[in-house]
Amino acid sequence: MGRARLARLHGIATSYEPAPGRTVHVTEDTVVAVLAALGVDASTPQAVSEALAAHAETAGRALLPPTVTARAGRPPRLPDLPEGTTLSVRAEDGTLLGAEVRDGTGHGDPQGPAALAALPLGVHDLRADAPDGRTARARLIVAPGAVPAPPGRSHGFLVQLYSLLSRRSWGMGDLGDLADLAAWSGRTLGTGFVQLNPLHAAVPGRPTDPSPYRPSSRRFPDPVHLRIEQLPEYAHLSGPARARIDELTARAGELRDDVLLRGGLIDRDAVWALKREALELLCAVPLSPGRRAAYCDFLAEQGRALDDHATWCALAERHGTDWRGWPGGLRDPRSPETARIRHRLLDRIDFHSRLAWFTDQQLAAAQRAAREAGMPIGLVHDLAVGVHPSGADTWAQQDAFAAGMSIGAPPDAFNPRGQDWGLPPWRPDALAATGYAPYRELLRGLLRHAGALRIDHVMGHFRLWWVPEGRPPTDGAYVRYDGEAMLSVLALEAHRAGAAVIGEDLGTVEPGVREALAERGVLGTSVLWFERDYGPRAPEDADGAPSPAADAPRILAPGEWRAACLATVTTHDLPPTAARLTGEDVALRARLGLLAAPEERERARASYELREWFAALTRHGLLPEGTGDEEAVVKAVHRFLLRTPARMVGVWLPDAVGDRRPQNLPGTTGTQYPNWRLPVAGPDGHPMPLEAVTSSRRLRALLRELAPPT
């Protein structure tokens, strides 16, 4: 009982429900391990008693929690305070405000916390002084009630940038290609946005993990996405440097042709080897006075975060990419040994800092191209749910991460073994202690050049499934986060950037989470194939048609969809629509041994679902061409999306050109399937460069279905 109570006090759930009405209890060993990761010893009954006593003493003396939140126009959320406690706030702009608690709570008292309801938006310093001499300080986050809404209704492309090569890129899609796609689609097709995969910095190595969802750092983008020729210094190369970069350009052309003409896979490591050498040459070119001033401003603005990131990159060149195996003193970014080696590695630190600046500039140019093309949103960046345990962020912010833990998902009907994503979680107590500074800084960086932000596994703002290292994902536990504080930080930074927010809320979502997100203006993600009524099924569906199976979830009619969402037919983790229509998705999973049932049964289930959808599309008058025309069905499912009230409608770019191959096949390794390494291709599997994509008859015909009336 004591251990369970201690777990509850630290936000650890001791049970979970993998299915309605079924409760699974977390093992004692897991509870002990998770508490240990939060700095709490619960290994023995005596340790539990001491931890409970220490918690009670700390809570009894604390006047304020480390972070306090308030919504604009409302008083802050404060605990009961002793009568006569004085409160003072030093606002971000230096303004000093004060109040006195007279009735012990301040509720309804014009001189109490309610007097602080007029605070400006921002992150302020709050101080409480009690009559008994106790003093406390806290960060006070005052946030808007909601994130900005997207400007009107719009449609746009969803694309994995690496997969979209042009005839100018160096073997994978880059930021020059992104700017071209945005400028062309905005001006020609009237698209309102381009949603991207995460562009976070990867952990370097051979081979580099190609997944954009296991980055070294989420705070800085990866320079592998740079368009080398568009850097101003490129024009000033001469002599041997010019000859060498011309050689590198020629070799890059071979990489590009290998992908586009010879069926090769995207080789991120080979691309980076060429770009890295080119960037060494470019960084030797002196910056012009104006460029130097802009670079210095960037360094000052990014501060210690960039210095840490660049230092990790420099140290990784010497000692390998897993900082946990570095010489002892270098494992601590604040140690005297690390301070000394920073001075010895100034040139390398400057090199990696300059690459971050180059990438930031080209991201800004891509967003500028999107907005100048008339896009009301422009770029939609993607925030991965976590970072690699050996990368730059975990080295620089060790106190913020729970050592020995990994996030994932508990067992459910779709994955009875659960999931372990190999990503260390943030410690909720550490976030609160810093006023959520790591999250604030992360969001600020991502939103610099974005019209909107997609957040992977947005449910992590409320709880995450922690798995102790070395144990199966079935031996995990949910750990609670302060959802109100996390969403307040999100609302504040999105407001400052003028950006909308899309939450990826697919899969298991605990009750109340979608409602809380909607209240704060965070759009959800609605995927066509999953939008069904999973409650008890009525004898007839919403359109009055007979139900083909009494126990099958009913397809939602367009008017039943939520408006506050990004609606799409498929995603990077799902089969392209053409593969679903032809049965190639089942065949692929059968070849790889991924089917949960015999192939015949899986094919029958997939065929039944398609017949359901054909019937629904026909009832709504969306498929006049009939079911025998693949392109017509792809158009019809997108017409269906247009009938919904969704604020944003996304087109998976491979769907628009008839690609059959998923970009990622969950449950496979890189040796089983080329996850994250495929170029966009046509129906025949032949890769399509950006130039062919933009001239695709099939793409243009589909987008005419989505274009607003003129």
PDB file of C-alpha atoms in Angstrom, residues 222-314:
ATOM      1  CA  ASP A 222      19.889  18.577 -39.702  1.00  0.00           C
ATOM      2  CA  PRO A 223      22.291  20.225 -42.179  1.00  0.00           C
ATOM      3  CA  VAL A 224      21.976  17.177 -44.455  1.00  0.00           C
ATOM      4  CA  HIS A 225      18.899  18.999 -45.807  1.00  0.00           C
ATOM      5  CA  LEU A 226      20.962  21.960 -47.072  1.00  0.00           C
ATOM      6  CA  ARG A 227      21.012  22.929 -50.760  1.00  0.00           C
ATOM      7  CA  ILE A 228      24.745  23.497 -51.119  1.00  0.00           C
ATOM      8  CA  GLU A 229      24.623  25.657 -54.246  1.00  0.00           C
ATOM      9  CA  GLN A 230      22.225  28.138 -52.622  1.00  0.00           C
ATOM     10  CA  LEU A 231      24.666  29.148 -49.877  1.00  0.00           C
ATOM     11  CA  PRO A 232      26.098  32.601 -50.747  1.00  0.00           C
ATOM     12  CA  GLU A 233      29.659  31.432 -50.062  1.00  0.00           C
ATOM     13  CA  TYR A 234      29.362  28.898 -52.899  1.00  0.00           C
ATOM     14  CA  ALA A 235      29.737  31.654 -55.495  1.00  0.00           C
ATOM     15  CA  HIS A 236      33.050  32.771 -53.956  1.00  0.00           C
ATOM     16  CA  LEU A 237      34.914  29.459 -54.162  1.00  0.00           C
ATOM     17  CA  SER A 238      37.900  29.537 -56.474  1.00  0.00           C
ATOM     18  CA  GLY A 239      41.038  27.608 -57.345  1.00  0.00           C
ATOM     19  CA  PRO A 240      41.442  24.141 -55.812  1.00  0.00           C
ATOM     20  CA  ALA A 241      38.352  24.611 -53.629  1.00  0.00           C
ATOM     21  CA  ARG A 242      36.205  25.292 -56.717  1.00  0.00           C
ATOM     22  CA  ALA A 243      37.649  22.271 -58.494  1.00  0.00           C
ATOM     23  CA  ARG A 244      37.022  20.055 -55.488  1.00  0.00           C
ATOM     24  CA  ILE A 245      33.426  21.161 -54.982  1.00  0.00           C
ATOM     25  CA  ASP A 246      32.792  20.566 -58.672  1.00  0.00           C
ATOM     26  CA  GLU A 247      34.032  17.006 -58.166  1.00  0.00           C
ATOM     27  CA  LEU A 248      31.706  16.613 -55.183  1.00  0.00           C
ATOM     28  CA  THR A 249      28.800  17.948 -57.230  1.00  0.00           C
ATOM     29  CA  ALA A 250      29.517  15.385 -59.934  1.00  0.00           C
ATOM     30  CA  ARG A 251      29.593  12.563 -57.390  1.00  0.00           C
ATOM     31  CA  ALA A 252      26.330  13.876 -55.927  1.00  0.00           C
ATOM     32  CA  GLY A 253      24.848  13.620 -59.418  1.00  0.00           C
ATOM     33  CA  GLU A 254      25.819   9.954 -59.470  1.00  0.00           C
ATOM     34  CA  LEU A 255      24.041   9.416 -56.141  1.00  0.00           C
ATOM     35  CA  ARG A 256      20.961  11.170 -57.473  1.00  0.00           C
ATOM     36  CA  ASP A 257      20.973   9.131 -60.691  1.00  0.00           C
ATOM     37  CA  ASP A 258      21.410   5.927 -58.733  1.00  0.00           C
ATOM     38  CA  VAL A 259      18.137   6.684 -56.917  1.00  0.00           C
ATOM     39  CA  LEU A 260      16.156   8.177 -59.794  1.00  0.00           C
ATOM     40  CA  LEU A 261      17.401   6.065 -62.712  1.00  0.00           C
ATOM     41  CA  ARG A 262      18.826   2.839 -61.331  1.00  0.00           C
ATOM     42  CA  GLY A 263      16.410   1.972 -58.521  1.00  0.00           C
ATOM     43  CA  GLY A 264      18.845   2.577 -55.676  1.00  0.00           C
ATOM     44  CA  LEU A 265      17.776   3.490 -52.156  1.00  0.00           C
ATOM     45  CA  ILE A 266      18.322   6.928 -50.667  1.00  0.00           C
ATOM     46  CA  ASP A 267      21.704   6.761 -48.937  1.00  0.00           C
ATOM     47  CA  ARG A 268      21.705   9.473 -46.292  1.00  0.00           C
ATOM     48  CA  ASP A 269      25.253   8.656 -45.169  1.00  0.00           C
ATOM     49  CA  ALA A 270      26.679   8.954 -48.678  1.00  0.00           C
ATOM     50  CA  VAL A 271      24.819  12.239 -49.189  1.00  0.00           C
ATOM     51  CA  TRP A 272      26.116  13.604 -45.907  1.00  0.00           C
ATOM     52  CA  ALA A 273      29.712  12.571 -46.637  1.00  0.00           C
ATOM     53  CA  LEU A 274      29.645  14.696 -49.791  1.00  0.00           C
ATOM     54  CA  LYS A 275      27.815  17.621 -48.232  1.00  0.00           C
ATOM     55  CA  ARG A 276      30.033  17.622 -45.178  1.00  0.00           C
ATOM     56  CA  GLU A 277      33.171  17.947 -47.298  1.00  0.00           C
ATOM     57  CA  ALA A 278      31.511  20.677 -49.344  1.00  0.00           C
ATOM     58  CA  LEU A 279      30.524  22.532 -46.194  1.00  0.00           C
ATOM     59  CA  GLU A 280      34.096  22.362 -44.896  1.00  0.00           C
ATOM     60  CA  LEU A 281      35.147  24.179 -48.051  1.00  0.00           C
ATOM     61  CA  LEU A 282      32.338  26.725 -47.770  1.00  0.00           C
ATOM     62  CA  CYS A 283      33.066  27.485 -44.116  1.00  0.00           C
ATOM     63  CA  ALA A 284      36.627  28.387 -45.103  1.00  0.00           C
ATOM     64  CA  VAL A 285      35.240  31.254 -47.185  1.00  0.00           C
ATOM     65  CA  PRO A 286      35.231  34.442 -45.077  1.00  0.00           C
ATOM     66  CA  LEU A 287      31.770  35.799 -44.366  1.00  0.00           C
ATOM     67  CA  SER A 288      30.922  39.212 -45.743  1.00  0.00           C
ATOM     68  CA  PRO A 289      30.425  41.930 -43.089  1.00  0.00           C
ATOM     69  CA  GLY A 290      26.658  41.682 -43.308  1.00  0.00           C
ATOM     70  CA  ARG A 291      26.707  37.890 -43.192  1.00  0.00           C
ATOM     71  CA  ARG A 292      29.097  37.978 -40.232  1.00  0.00           C
ATOM     72  CA  ALA A 293      26.778  40.327 -38.339  1.00  0.00           C
ATOM     73  CA  ALA A 294      23.775  38.088 -39.041  1.00  0.00           C
ATOM     74  CA  TYR A 295      25.721  35.014 -37.897  1.00  0.00           C
ATOM     75  CA  CYS A 296      26.743  36.746 -34.661  1.00  0.00           C
ATOM     76  CA  ASP A 297      23.123  37.676 -34.018  1.00  0.00           C
ATOM     77  CA  PHE A 298      22.142  34.033 -34.525  1.00  0.00           C
ATOM     78  CA  LEU A 299      24.803  32.851 -32.068  1.00  0.00           C
ATOM     79  CA  ALA A 300      23.658  35.367 -29.458  1.00  0.00           C
ATOM     80  CA  GLU A 301      20.012  34.443 -29.942  1.00  0.00           C
ATOM     81  CA  GLN A 302      20.577  30.695 -29.669  1.00  0.00           C
ATOM     82  CA  GLY A 303      23.000  30.998 -26.757  1.00  0.00           C
ATOM     83  CA  ARG A 304      24.013  28.008 -24.689  1.00  0.00           C
ATOM     84  CA  ALA A 305      21.643  25.627 -26.468  1.00  0.00           C
ATOM     85  CA  LEU A 306      23.524  25.995 -29.743  1.00  0.00           C
ATOM     86  CA  ASP A 307      26.908  25.975 -28.015  1.00  0.00           C
ATOM     87  CA  ASP A 308      26.011  22.669 -26.345  1.00  0.00           C
ATOM     88  CA  HIS A 309      24.728  21.172 -29.581  1.00  0.00           C
ATOM     89  CA  ALA A 310      27.811  22.188 -31.550  1.00  0.00           C
ATOM     90  CA  THR A 311      30.090  20.994 -28.742  1.00  0.00           C
ATOM     91  CA  TRP A 312      28.417  17.573 -28.745  1.00  0.00           C
ATOM     92  CA  CYS A 313      28.912  17.391 -32.534  1.00  0.00           C
ATOM     93  CA  ALA A 314      32.592  18.284 -32.149  1.00  0.00           C
TER      94      ALA A 314
END
